[in-house]
Short mmCIF file of C-alpha atoms in Angstrom, two decimals:
data_model
loop_
_atom_site.label_atom_id
_atom_site.label_comp_id
_atom_site.label_asym_id
_atom_site.label_seq_id
_atom_site.Cartn_x
_atom_site.Cartn_y
_atom_site.Cartn_z
CA MET X 1 32.64 31.60 -10.51
CA LYS X 2 33.39 28.77 -8.13
CA ILE X 3 30.87 25.98 -7.69
CA ALA X 4 31.44 23.42 -4.91
CA VAL X 5 30.06 19.91 -5.39
CA VAL X 6 29.24 17.82 -2.31
CA ALA X 7 27.20 14.62 -1.98
CA PRO X 8 24.72 14.66 0.94
CA SER X 9 23.11 11.38 -0.18
CA ASN X 10 24.81 8.75 -2.37
CA PRO X 11 28.34 8.86 -3.87
CA LEU X 12 29.01 10.59 -7.19
CA SER X 13 30.38 8.29 -9.90
CA ARG X 14 33.89 9.05 -11.19
CA GLU X 15 32.52 8.87 -14.73
CA ALA X 16 29.91 11.55 -14.06
CA ALA X 17 32.47 13.71 -12.25
CA ASP X 18 34.84 13.54 -15.22
CA GLN X 19 32.09 14.40 -17.69
CA VAL X 20 30.78 17.33 -15.72
CA GLN X 21 34.33 18.66 -15.21
CA ALA X 22 34.92 18.44 -18.96
CA ILE X 23 31.70 20.36 -19.63
CA ALA X 24 32.68 23.08 -17.14
CA ARG X 25 36.20 23.39 -18.59
CA ALA X 26 34.82 23.69 -22.12
CA ARG X 27 32.50 26.50 -20.99
CA GLY X 28 35.31 28.42 -19.32
CA ASP X 29 32.94 30.48 -17.16
CA CYS X 30 33.06 28.41 -13.98
CA GLU X 31 35.32 26.26 -11.85
CA LEU X 32 33.94 23.08 -10.26
CA LEU X 33 35.41 22.14 -6.90
CA VAL X 34 34.38 18.52 -6.57
CA HIS X 35 34.84 17.76 -2.88
CA PRO X 36 36.62 14.43 -2.21
CA GLN X 37 33.70 13.53 0.07
CA CYS X 38 31.67 12.90 -3.10
CA PHE X 39 33.55 9.64 -3.62
CA LEU X 40 33.43 8.30 -0.06
CA SER X 41 31.39 5.21 0.60
CA ASN X 42 29.81 4.14 3.87
CA GLY X 43 27.10 1.53 3.41
CA HIS X 44 24.40 3.21 1.37
CA PHE X 45 25.89 6.68 1.71
CA ALA X 46 28.69 8.93 0.38
CA GLY X 47 30.47 8.68 3.71
CA SER X 48 29.05 8.67 7.23
CA ASP X 49 26.52 11.26 8.33
CA GLY X 50 29.41 13.11 10.00
CA GLU X 51 31.52 13.10 6.84
CA ARG X 52 28.68 14.25 4.60
CA LEU X 53 27.66 16.98 7.05
CA ALA X 54 31.25 18.19 7.52
CA ALA X 55 31.80 18.53 3.75
CA LEU X 56 28.56 20.47 3.37
CA LEU X 57 29.32 22.79 6.31
CA GLU X 58 32.84 23.33 4.97
CA VAL X 59 31.67 24.57 1.58
CA MET X 60 28.82 26.57 3.15
CA ALA X 61 31.42 28.44 5.25
CA ASN X 62 33.92 28.94 2.41
CA PRO X 63 33.68 32.58 1.24
CA SER X 64 35.35 31.80 -2.11
CA VAL X 65 32.53 29.42 -3.09
CA ASP X 66 29.66 31.05 -5.01
CA ALA X 67 27.32 28.09 -5.29
CA VAL X 68 26.85 24.63 -3.77
CA TRP X 69 25.74 21.95 -6.20
CA PHE X 70 24.53 18.64 -4.80
CA ALA X 71 26.18 15.76 -6.65
CA ARG X 72 23.22 13.41 -6.82
CA GLY X 73 20.20 12.03 -5.00
CA GLY X 74 19.58 8.50 -3.80
CA TYR X 75 18.89 8.64 -0.11
CA GLY X 76 20.36 10.29 2.96
CA SER X 77 20.19 14.09 2.89
CA ASN X 78 17.37 14.00 5.47
CA ARG X 79 19.82 12.52 7.98
CA ILE X 80 21.97 15.68 7.99
CA ALA X 81 19.52 18.42 6.96
CA GLU X 82 18.49 19.58 10.44
CA ALA X 83 22.13 19.79 11.58
CA ALA X 84 23.17 21.60 8.38
CA VAL X 85 21.02 24.63 9.21
CA ARG X 86 21.56 24.70 12.98
CA ASP X 87 24.15 27.47 12.81
CA VAL X 88 24.30 28.85 9.27
CA PRO X 89 27.62 30.62 8.52
CA GLN X 90 27.32 34.15 7.12
CA ALA X 91 29.25 33.08 4.01
CA ALA X 92 26.39 30.71 3.11
CA ARG X 93 23.91 33.55 2.71
CA SER X 94 25.32 34.74 -0.62
CA LYS X 95 25.40 31.28 -2.21
CA LEU X 96 22.90 29.41 -4.33
CA PHE X 97 22.23 25.74 -3.51
CA MET X 98 20.95 23.40 -6.21
CA GLY X 99 19.75 19.80 -6.43
CA TYR X 100 16.58 17.70 -6.62
CA SER X 101 15.25 14.23 -5.78
CA ASP X 102 16.49 13.13 -2.33
CA THR X 103 18.34 16.42 -1.84
CA GLY X 104 14.89 18.06 -1.62
CA PHE X 105 15.12 17.40 2.13
CA LEU X 106 18.11 19.75 2.21
CA LEU X 107 16.56 22.27 -0.18
CA ALA X 108 13.60 22.51 2.20
CA ALA X 109 15.82 23.00 5.25
CA LEU X 110 18.07 25.56 3.54
CA HIS X 111 15.09 27.47 2.13
CA LYS X 112 13.48 27.50 5.57
CA ALA X 113 16.77 28.98 6.87
CA ASN X 114 16.35 31.80 4.31
CA LEU X 115 19.09 30.59 1.99
CA SER X 116 18.79 30.70 -1.77
CA VAL X 117 17.89 27.30 -3.24
CA ALA X 118 16.74 25.89 -6.56
CA HIS X 119 15.49 22.56 -7.83
CA GLY X 120 17.59 21.61 -10.86
CA PRO X 121 19.78 18.98 -12.57
CA MET X 122 22.78 17.57 -10.71
CA PRO X 123 26.29 16.41 -11.73
CA GLN X 124 25.30 12.71 -11.73
CA ASP X 125 22.78 13.56 -14.48
CA ALA X 126 25.79 13.95 -16.82
CA ILE X 127 25.68 10.22 -17.57
CA ARG X 128 21.98 10.16 -18.48
CA ASP X 129 20.91 10.13 -22.13
CA GLY X 130 21.09 13.80 -23.05
CA GLY X 131 22.86 14.49 -19.77
CA GLU X 132 25.11 17.15 -21.29
CA SER X 133 22.10 19.39 -21.89
CA ALA X 134 20.88 18.85 -18.31
CA VAL X 135 24.29 19.81 -16.90
CA GLY X 136 24.51 22.77 -19.27
CA ARG X 137 21.07 23.98 -18.16
CA ALA X 138 22.06 23.74 -14.51
CA LEU X 139 25.32 25.62 -15.09
CA ASP X 140 23.56 28.26 -17.19
CA TRP X 141 21.40 28.95 -14.15
CA LEU X 142 24.15 28.73 -11.53
CA VAL X 143 26.57 30.93 -13.51
CA GLY X 144 24.31 33.40 -15.30
CA ARG X 145 20.73 32.94 -14.02
CA ASP X 146 19.76 32.15 -17.61
CA GLN X 147 15.97 32.42 -17.80
CA ALA X 148 15.96 29.70 -20.47
CA SER X 149 16.85 27.20 -17.75
CA LEU X 150 13.63 27.84 -15.86
CA GLU X 151 10.54 25.68 -15.85
CA PRO X 152 8.69 27.55 -18.62
CA ARG X 153 5.28 28.12 -17.02
CA LEU X 154 6.43 29.03 -13.53
CA ARG X 155 4.29 31.41 -11.47
CA PRO X 156 6.45 32.26 -8.42
CA PRO X 157 6.64 31.86 -5.52
CA ALA X 158 7.31 28.21 -6.29
CA MET X 159 8.90 25.08 -4.86
CA ALA X 160 9.58 21.69 -6.43
CA PHE X 161 9.91 18.31 -4.76
CA ASN X 162 10.03 14.66 -5.46
CA LEU X 163 6.61 13.46 -4.30
CA THR X 164 8.02 10.85 -1.89
CA VAL X 165 10.38 13.42 -0.38
CA LEU X 166 7.49 15.87 0.04
CA SER X 167 5.45 13.19 1.83
CA LYS X 168 8.35 12.41 4.15
CA LEU X 169 8.99 16.10 4.92
CA LEU X 170 5.50 16.60 6.30
CA GLY X 171 5.42 16.82 10.08
CA THR X 172 9.21 17.07 10.36
CA VAL X 173 11.24 20.15 11.30
CA LEU X 174 12.23 20.41 7.62
CA GLU X 175 8.68 21.17 6.44
CA PRO X 176 8.51 24.62 4.80
CA ASP X 177 5.49 26.90 4.69
CA PHE X 178 3.59 26.28 1.45
CA THR X 179 1.15 29.19 1.83
CA GLY X 180 0.53 30.67 -1.61
CA VAL X 181 3.28 28.58 -3.19
CA GLU X 182 3.08 26.90 -6.60
CA LEU X 183 4.08 23.38 -5.66
CA LEU X 184 5.65 21.27 -8.40
CA VAL X 185 6.05 17.54 -7.81
CA GLU X 186 7.63 14.71 -9.76
CA GLU X 187 8.20 11.03 -9.12
CA VAL X 188 10.30 8.13 -10.33
CA SER X 189 10.09 4.34 -10.03
CA GLU X 190 6.90 4.23 -7.98
CA HIS X 191 3.83 2.17 -8.90
CA HIS X 192 0.60 4.00 -9.68
CA TYR X 193 -0.92 2.68 -6.44
CA ARG X 194 1.97 4.24 -4.54
CA ILE X 195 1.54 7.55 -6.34
CA ASP X 196 -2.12 7.43 -5.32
CA ARG X 197 -1.13 6.74 -1.69
CA LEU X 198 1.41 9.57 -1.78
CA MET X 199 -1.13 12.02 -3.20
CA PHE X 200 -3.65 10.92 -0.53
CA HIS X 201 -1.08 11.71 2.14
CA VAL X 202 0.30 14.94 0.73
CA THR X 203 -3.06 16.51 -0.10
CA ALA X 204 -4.38 15.73 3.40
CA SER X 205 -1.93 18.28 4.82
CA ALA X 206 -3.40 21.66 5.82
CA ASN X 207 -0.07 23.21 4.88
CA VAL X 208 -0.14 21.69 1.38
CA ARG X 209 -3.78 22.77 1.06
CA SER X 210 -2.60 26.35 1.59
CA ALA X 211 -0.49 26.14 -1.60
CA ALA X 212 -1.58 28.21 -4.61
CA ARG X 213 -1.71 25.08 -6.76
CA ILE X 214 -0.06 21.73 -7.40
CA ARG X 215 1.54 20.96 -10.76
CA LEU X 216 2.60 17.43 -11.60
CA GLY X 217 5.82 16.91 -13.51
CA ARG X 218 6.87 13.61 -15.02
CA ALA X 219 6.43 10.32 -13.17
CA SER X 220 8.94 8.12 -14.95
CA ASP X 221 9.99 4.44 -14.83
CA ILE X 222 6.66 3.48 -13.26
CA PRO X 223 6.74 -0.28 -12.59
CA PRO X 224 3.75 -2.18 -14.02
CA ASN X 225 0.72 -2.15 -11.73
CA ASP X 226 -0.79 -5.66 -11.64
CA PRO X 227 -3.63 -5.33 -12.48
CA ASP X 228 -3.53 -1.97 -14.27
CA PHE X 229 -4.31 0.72 -11.69
CA GLY X 230 -7.15 2.18 -13.72
CA ALA X 231 -5.91 5.78 -13.78
CA ASP X 232 -2.68 7.45 -14.85
CA GLU X 233 -0.61 9.80 -12.69
CA GLN X 234 -2.22 12.99 -14.01
CA ALA X 235 -5.71 11.60 -13.26
CA ILE X 236 -4.54 10.45 -9.82
CA ALA X 237 -3.13 13.88 -8.95
CA ALA X 238 -6.26 15.62 -10.28
CA TYR X 239 -8.50 13.34 -8.18
CA TRP X 240 -6.72 14.07 -4.91
CA CYS X 241 -6.38 17.79 -5.65
CA GLU X 242 -10.13 17.94 -6.24
CA GLN X 243 -10.87 16.00 -3.03
CA ALA X 244 -8.67 18.42 -1.09
CA GLY X 245 -9.85 21.61 -2.77
CA ILE X 246 -6.41 22.34 -4.21
CA GLU X 247 -6.07 23.89 -7.67
CA MET X 248 -4.38 21.49 -10.11
CA GLY X 249 -2.18 23.49 -12.46
CA GLU X 250 -0.84 22.49 -15.85
CA SER X 251 1.78 19.75 -16.15
CA ALA X 252 5.28 20.73 -15.02
CA ASP X 253 8.48 20.33 -17.04
CA ILE X 254 10.45 18.59 -14.29
CA GLY X 255 11.38 14.98 -13.62
CA HIS X 256 14.12 12.41 -13.26
CA ASP X 257 15.43 12.97 -16.79
CA SER X 258 17.69 15.22 -18.81
CA ALA X 259 14.84 17.63 -19.65
CA ASN X 260 14.43 18.48 -15.95
CA LYS X 261 14.11 22.26 -15.60
CA VAL X 262 15.19 24.70 -12.88
CA VAL X 263 12.71 25.86 -10.21
CA PRO X 264 14.07 28.53 -7.84
CA PHE X 265 12.37 28.34 -4.45
CA GLY X 266 10.39 31.35 -3.32
CA ALA X 267 9.80 34.50 -5.29
CA GLN X 268 13.21 34.62 -7.04
CA THR X 269 13.48 34.12 -10.78
CA GLY X 270 16.90 35.61 -11.27
CA MET P 1 -21.08 -16.48 15.59
CA LYS P 2 -21.35 -14.71 12.24
CA ILE P 3 -18.26 -13.14 10.69
CA ALA P 4 -18.67 -10.96 7.60
CA VAL P 5 -15.76 -10.74 5.16
CA VAL P 6 -15.42 -7.63 2.99
CA ALA P 7 -12.48 -6.38 0.92
CA PRO P 8 -11.75 -2.65 1.36
CA SER P 9 -8.51 -2.88 -0.67
CA ASN P 10 -7.72 -5.62 -3.23
CA PRO P 11 -9.92 -8.58 -4.25
CA LEU P 12 -9.87 -11.83 -2.29
CA SER P 13 -8.79 -14.86 -4.31
CA ARG P 14 -11.36 -17.64 -4.78
CA GLU P 15 -8.73 -20.13 -3.64
CA ALA P 16 -8.19 -18.32 -0.32
CA ALA P 17 -11.96 -17.90 0.15
CA ASP P 18 -12.52 -21.63 -0.35
CA GLN P 19 -9.74 -22.56 2.07
CA VAL P 20 -10.89 -20.19 4.79
CA GLN P 21 -14.50 -21.40 4.40
CA ALA P 22 -13.31 -25.00 4.76
CA ILE P 23 -11.39 -24.09 7.92
CA ALA P 24 -14.45 -22.35 9.40
CA ARG P 25 -16.77 -25.25 8.55
CA ALA P 26 -14.37 -27.75 10.13
CA ARG P 27 -14.33 -25.69 13.34
CA GLY P 28 -18.12 -25.51 13.53
CA ASP P 29 -18.10 -22.49 15.86
CA CYS P 30 -18.52 -19.72 13.30
CA GLU P 31 -20.17 -18.90 10.01
CA LEU P 32 -18.30 -16.85 7.41
CA LEU P 33 -20.39 -14.54 5.26
CA VAL P 34 -18.02 -13.76 2.40
CA HIS P 35 -19.55 -10.72 0.76
CA PRO P 36 -19.68 -10.95 -3.08
CA GLN P 37 -17.91 -7.58 -3.16
CA CYS P 38 -14.72 -9.45 -2.19
CA PHE P 39 -14.48 -10.77 -5.77
CA LEU P 40 -15.23 -7.57 -7.65
CA SER P 41 -12.45 -6.01 -9.69
CA ASN P 42 -12.08 -2.38 -10.70
CA GLY P 43 -8.55 -1.51 -11.78
CA HIS P 44 -6.36 -2.08 -8.75
CA PHE P 45 -9.27 -2.49 -6.36
CA ALA P 46 -11.96 -4.97 -5.25
CA GLY P 47 -14.62 -2.84 -6.89
CA SER P 48 -14.97 0.92 -7.09
CA ASP P 49 -14.62 3.09 -3.98
CA GLY P 50 -18.43 3.21 -3.88
CA GLU P 51 -18.80 -0.57 -4.08
CA ARG P 52 -16.17 -1.25 -1.41
CA LEU P 53 -17.65 1.39 0.88
CA ALA P 54 -21.21 0.14 0.38
CA ALA P 55 -20.25 -3.44 1.27
CA LEU P 56 -18.46 -2.28 4.41
CA LEU P 57 -21.34 -0.03 5.51
CA GLU P 58 -23.79 -2.86 4.82
CA VAL P 59 -22.05 -5.33 7.14
CA MET P 60 -21.40 -2.62 9.75
CA ALA P 61 -25.15 -1.96 9.90
CA ASN P 62 -26.20 -5.64 9.91
CA PRO P 63 -27.20 -6.55 13.50
CA SER P 64 -26.78 -10.29 12.84
CA VAL P 65 -23.06 -9.85 12.09
CA ASP P 66 -20.77 -10.22 15.12
CA ALA P 67 -17.45 -9.39 13.51
CA VAL P 68 -16.10 -7.82 10.32
CA TRP P 69 -13.00 -9.45 8.92
CA PHE P 70 -11.07 -7.64 6.18
CA ALA P 71 -10.28 -10.04 3.34
CA ARG P 72 -6.79 -8.83 2.51
CA GLY P 73 -4.52 -5.81 2.15
CA GLY P 74 -2.91 -4.45 -0.98
CA TYR P 75 -3.95 -0.86 -1.36
CA GLY P 76 -7.12 1.18 -1.16
CA SER P 77 -8.73 1.18 2.29
CA ASN P 78 -7.54 4.79 2.82
CA ARG P 79 -9.81 5.88 -0.04
CA ILE P 80 -12.97 4.89 1.87
CA ALA P 81 -11.88 5.09 5.53
CA GLU P 82 -13.04 8.65 6.23
CA ALA P 83 -16.47 7.97 4.69
CA ALA P 84 -16.80 4.66 6.54
CA VAL P 85 -16.88 6.37 9.93
CA ARG P 86 -18.87 9.48 8.96
CA ASP P 87 -22.12 8.12 10.41
CA VAL P 88 -21.42 4.91 12.34
CA PRO P 89 -24.54 2.71 12.69
CA GLN P 90 -25.36 1.60 16.23
CA ALA P 91 -25.09 -2.04 15.15
CA ALA P 92 -21.39 -1.53 14.42
CA ARG P 93 -20.60 -0.72 18.05
CA SER P 94 -20.87 -4.33 19.24
CA LYS P 95 -18.68 -5.78 16.47
CA LEU P 96 -14.98 -6.49 16.30
CA PHE P 97 -13.11 -5.45 13.15
CA MET P 98 -9.89 -7.24 12.18
CA GLY P 99 -7.19 -6.89 9.53
CA TYR P 100 -3.66 -5.58 9.01
CA SER P 101 -1.37 -4.21 6.29
CA ASP P 102 -3.24 -1.72 4.07
CA THR P 103 -6.42 -2.15 6.12
CA GLY P 104 -4.56 -0.36 8.94
CA PHE P 105 -5.97 2.86 7.46
CA LEU P 106 -9.44 1.54 8.30
CA LEU P 107 -8.41 0.14 11.68
CA ALA P 108 -7.17 3.61 12.61
CA ALA P 109 -10.39 5.28 11.47
CA LEU P 110 -12.65 2.72 13.19
CA HIS P 111 -10.62 2.86 16.41
CA LYS P 112 -10.79 6.64 16.36
CA ALA P 113 -14.58 6.28 16.04
CA ASN P 114 -14.50 4.20 19.27
CA LEU P 115 -15.14 0.87 17.55
CA SER P 116 -13.39 -2.32 18.59
CA VAL P 117 -10.52 -3.20 16.25
CA ALA P 118 -7.60 -5.60 16.18
CA HIS P 119 -4.55 -6.15 14.02
CA GLY P 120 -4.50 -9.81 12.96
CA PRO P 121 -4.31 -12.34 10.10
CA MET P 122 -6.78 -12.08 7.21
CA PRO P 123 -8.58 -14.60 4.96
CA GLN P 124 -6.10 -14.13 2.08
CA ASP P 125 -3.37 -15.40 4.47
CA ALA P 126 -4.94 -18.88 4.07
CA ILE P 127 -2.82 -19.49 0.97
CA ARG P 128 0.48 -18.58 2.66
CA ASP P 129 2.85 -21.31 3.85
CA GLY P 130 1.37 -22.22 7.22
CA GLY P 131 -1.67 -20.13 6.40
CA GLU P 132 -4.06 -22.52 8.14
CA SER P 133 -2.48 -21.66 11.50
CA ALA P 134 -2.76 -17.93 10.75
CA VAL P 135 -6.46 -18.26 9.89
CA GLY P 136 -7.02 -20.46 12.95
CA ARG P 137 -5.35 -17.90 15.20
CA ALA P 138 -7.50 -15.11 13.79
CA LEU P 139 -10.70 -17.13 14.24
CA ASP P 140 -9.67 -18.18 17.77
CA TRP P 141 -9.55 -14.50 18.60
CA LEU P 142 -12.68 -13.45 16.72
CA VAL P 143 -14.79 -16.30 18.11
CA GLY P 144 -13.41 -16.85 21.60
CA ARG P 145 -10.94 -14.05 22.41
CA ASP P 146 -8.33 -16.79 22.85
CA GLN P 147 -5.40 -15.20 24.70
CA ALA P 148 -3.02 -17.57 22.89
CA SER P 149 -3.68 -15.58 19.70
CA LEU P 150 -2.24 -12.40 21.18
CA GLU P 151 1.20 -10.97 20.55
CA PRO P 152 2.90 -12.55 23.55
CA ARG P 153 4.65 -9.58 25.13
CA LEU P 154 1.91 -7.01 24.70
CA ARG P 155 1.62 -4.21 27.25
CA PRO P 156 -1.70 -2.49 26.45
CA PRO P 157 -2.86 -0.01 25.41
CA ALA P 158 -1.39 -1.00 22.06
CA MET P 159 -1.78 -0.48 18.32
CA ALA P 160 -0.10 -2.17 15.39
CA PHE P 161 0.52 -0.84 11.90
CA ASN P 162 2.41 -1.50 8.76
CA LEU P 163 5.17 1.12 8.84
CA THR P 164 4.28 2.61 5.45
CA VAL P 165 0.62 2.84 6.42
CA LEU P 166 1.58 4.55 9.69
CA SER P 167 3.69 7.08 7.79
CA LYS P 168 0.82 7.81 5.39
CA LEU P 169 -1.71 8.17 8.25
CA LEU P 170 0.23 11.02 9.83
CA GLY P 171 -1.36 14.39 9.25
CA THR P 172 -4.57 12.90 7.85
CA VAL P 173 -7.98 12.78 9.54
CA LEU P 174 -7.37 9.07 10.14
CA GLU P 175 -4.44 9.66 12.52
CA PRO P 176 -5.25 8.27 16.00
CA ASP P 177 -3.88 9.57 19.31
CA PHE P 178 -0.76 7.58 20.23
CA THR P 179 -0.35 9.04 23.72
CA GLY P 180 0.87 6.28 26.04
CA VAL P 181 0.32 3.61 23.38
CA GLU P 182 2.67 0.69 22.71
CA LEU P 183 3.13 1.06 18.98
CA LEU P 184 3.99 -2.10 17.05
CA VAL P 185 5.18 -1.75 13.45
CA GLU P 186 6.04 -4.21 10.71
CA GLU P 187 7.03 -3.91 7.07
CA VAL P 188 7.24 -5.94 3.89
CA SER P 189 9.04 -5.57 0.56
CA GLU P 190 10.74 -2.27 1.34
CA HIS P 191 14.48 -1.66 0.96
CA HIS P 192 16.48 -0.84 4.08
CA TYR P 193 16.96 2.73 2.85
CA ARG P 194 13.19 3.07 2.63
CA ILE P 195 12.72 1.66 6.13
CA ASP P 196 15.23 4.27 7.30
CA ARG P 197 13.28 7.04 5.52
CA LEU P 198 10.01 5.77 7.00
CA MET P 199 11.46 5.68 10.52
CA PHE P 200 12.84 9.21 10.02
CA HIS P 201 9.37 10.39 9.09
CA VAL P 202 7.37 8.50 11.68
CA THR P 203 9.63 9.32 14.63
CA ALA P 204 9.58 13.03 13.75
CA SER P 205 5.89 13.16 14.67
CA ALA P 206 5.07 14.71 18.06
CA ASN P 207 2.12 12.32 18.27
CA VAL P 208 4.33 9.26 17.71
CA ARG P 209 6.81 10.67 20.22
CA SER P 210 4.01 10.58 22.80
CA ALA P 211 3.77 6.77 22.43
CA ALA P 212 4.89 4.62 25.35
CA ARG P 213 7.34 2.77 23.11
CA ILE P 214 7.85 1.44 19.59
CA ARG P 215 8.34 -2.27 18.96
CA LEU P 216 9.49 -3.50 15.57
CA GLY P 217 8.01 -6.69 14.20
CA ARG P 218 9.31 -8.50 11.16
CA ALA P 219 10.43 -6.66 8.04
CA SER P 220 10.20 -9.40 5.43
CA ASP P 221 11.04 -9.78 1.72
CA ILE P 222 13.44 -6.83 1.89
CA PRO P 223 14.85 -6.27 -1.61
CA PRO P 224 18.67 -6.15 -1.75
CA ASN P 225 20.09 -2.71 -0.98
CA ASP P 226 22.87 -1.94 -3.47
CA PRO P 227 25.29 -1.37 -1.83
CA ASP P 228 24.39 -3.00 1.48
CA PHE P 229 22.69 -0.35 3.63
CA GLY P 230 25.09 -0.83 6.54
CA ALA P 231 22.46 -1.47 9.23
CA ASP P 232 19.58 -3.92 9.60
CA GLU P 233 15.98 -2.96 10.36
CA GLN P 234 16.32 -3.39 14.13
CA ALA P 235 19.39 -1.10 14.17
CA ILE P 236 17.58 1.39 11.95
CA ALA P 237 14.54 1.52 14.22
CA ALA P 238 16.73 1.78 17.34
CA TYR P 239 18.68 4.68 15.79
CA TRP P 240 15.61 6.75 15.01
CA CYS P 241 13.92 5.95 18.32
CA GLU P 242 17.04 7.16 20.12
CA GLN P 243 17.19 10.35 18.01
CA ALA P 244 13.55 11.04 18.85
CA GLY P 245 13.68 10.10 22.53
CA ILE P 246 11.24 7.21 22.06
CA GLU P 247 11.68 4.00 24.02
CA MET P 248 12.48 1.06 21.72
CA GLY P 249 10.79 -2.05 23.09
CA GLU P 250 11.60 -5.68 22.38
CA SER P 251 10.92 -7.15 18.95
CA ALA P 252 7.27 -7.77 18.13
CA ASP P 253 5.78 -11.05 16.89
CA ILE P 254 3.90 -9.53 13.96
CA GLY P 255 4.57 -9.35 10.24
CA HIS P 256 3.45 -10.31 6.74
CA ASP P 257 3.63 -14.04 7.47
CA SER P 258 1.64 -16.90 8.96
CA ALA P 259 3.11 -16.32 12.46
CA ASN P 260 1.50 -12.85 12.58
CA LYS P 261 -0.14 -12.41 16.00
CA VAL P 262 -3.22 -10.49 17.13
CA VAL P 263 -2.91 -6.98 18.59
CA PRO P 264 -6.19 -5.51 19.89
CA PHE P 265 -6.16 -1.72 19.69
CA GLY P 266 -6.48 0.18 22.94
CA ALA P 267 -6.67 -1.30 26.41
CA GLN P 268 -8.68 -4.43 25.49
CA THR P 269 -7.12 -7.87 25.72
CA GLY P 270 -10.31 -9.87 25.72
#
């Protein structure tokens, strides 16, 4: 199968691209088409908004591409997400789109446009500690819908977002309907007080309150709170879920790390 | 006049309290009642939610208090803001409330409850470079409604918020009506990519789009964006205002610094 890699946020590193290509070649069950746009650089981004959007629309419209794999997060997919789904080509409807972190803006928009999307590891994860297993897990899902790649306690329909991305989706045209959805969230590099502020904001939403439950994944690389916040991220999430009358489910096996599992959006699990 | 100081977010430092008391005594036109709650500590906060709320409700209900001055920002006023306005005592209706930064959550709630609020310097600002002038400006407004304290190009009705606080207000019960309002925003210690993400979020709101205009104050202590973002904060704000069809007004003389000016909420300028 053919998997196109585009970078709607930050550029992919050459090192990660080489490693993920080597992994794919060794498997022999897929061909990675790493779009040259992945290596463009324009200020913060992997090329201008126009360049990133054009690459994405090109692979969406390409009938020989079976899946679109977002190269990495960072920041910037929100700037092209609305335009990406304005006129969805028919060829996009049979593809699976995968990413996480900042690309959650795009996952939300594509899901809302009735395309098939999943939260899961990305090519740039290849250079993490244990990155080969993350890439392998993502490819196992993209190529063969391997159930072993899935978050193990998933009760679909589900969605997964970085907590900051979820907060910034609310009230925008990208915001999906969370009614009855198991909502998994994870965070990275945010202080406990910021996680508290994010949970305050997210759980205030009537749409989020219509979710079946919230499950917190890993919050990693938390900078020291000075003084100590007084509660950890699981206690913070539980507090705000209780305030909002939202069920708090068990911890989720997702996060900014190589153990990050796949969460297909919606009712799909295969 | 009597001005009560309470800390709805982080604790006030003894050093700042001493300096601001000395400034008030030297003026001779006001008495500062620094509530002991200002020096409590409970994890991140100046006392538990209950302690911070109780101190605020106590000074709101005290008929001998003419104004309530929030000691400092940090984080936490959102946790007590909804409860603070649940049953507003009559004595609170003749008082002015002042603060900025994190206390914007409370300013929004109090304004929405038809109380008189203003964005302006806080006691903790006393220990900034030039902090004496910031404290003097705040007291000139609280005591005498000195027009020289005002943001100089204000076209009321106006409101002023920290950009992050504004983003986190949206969709919550604290969110005020921005229709026809000149909306001043400022930020501190956020990367350019985060300012871009905040402006994306804030300008997507139909309520914010109903504002008369947005004016950006200072965005200070911006950590280096690696690589350089490619646009500064004024260009970022102008971009998102244009995308959203919001008028971008001239730069605003507010920010996390000693030059921070007073912005009364609503139509009041005296």
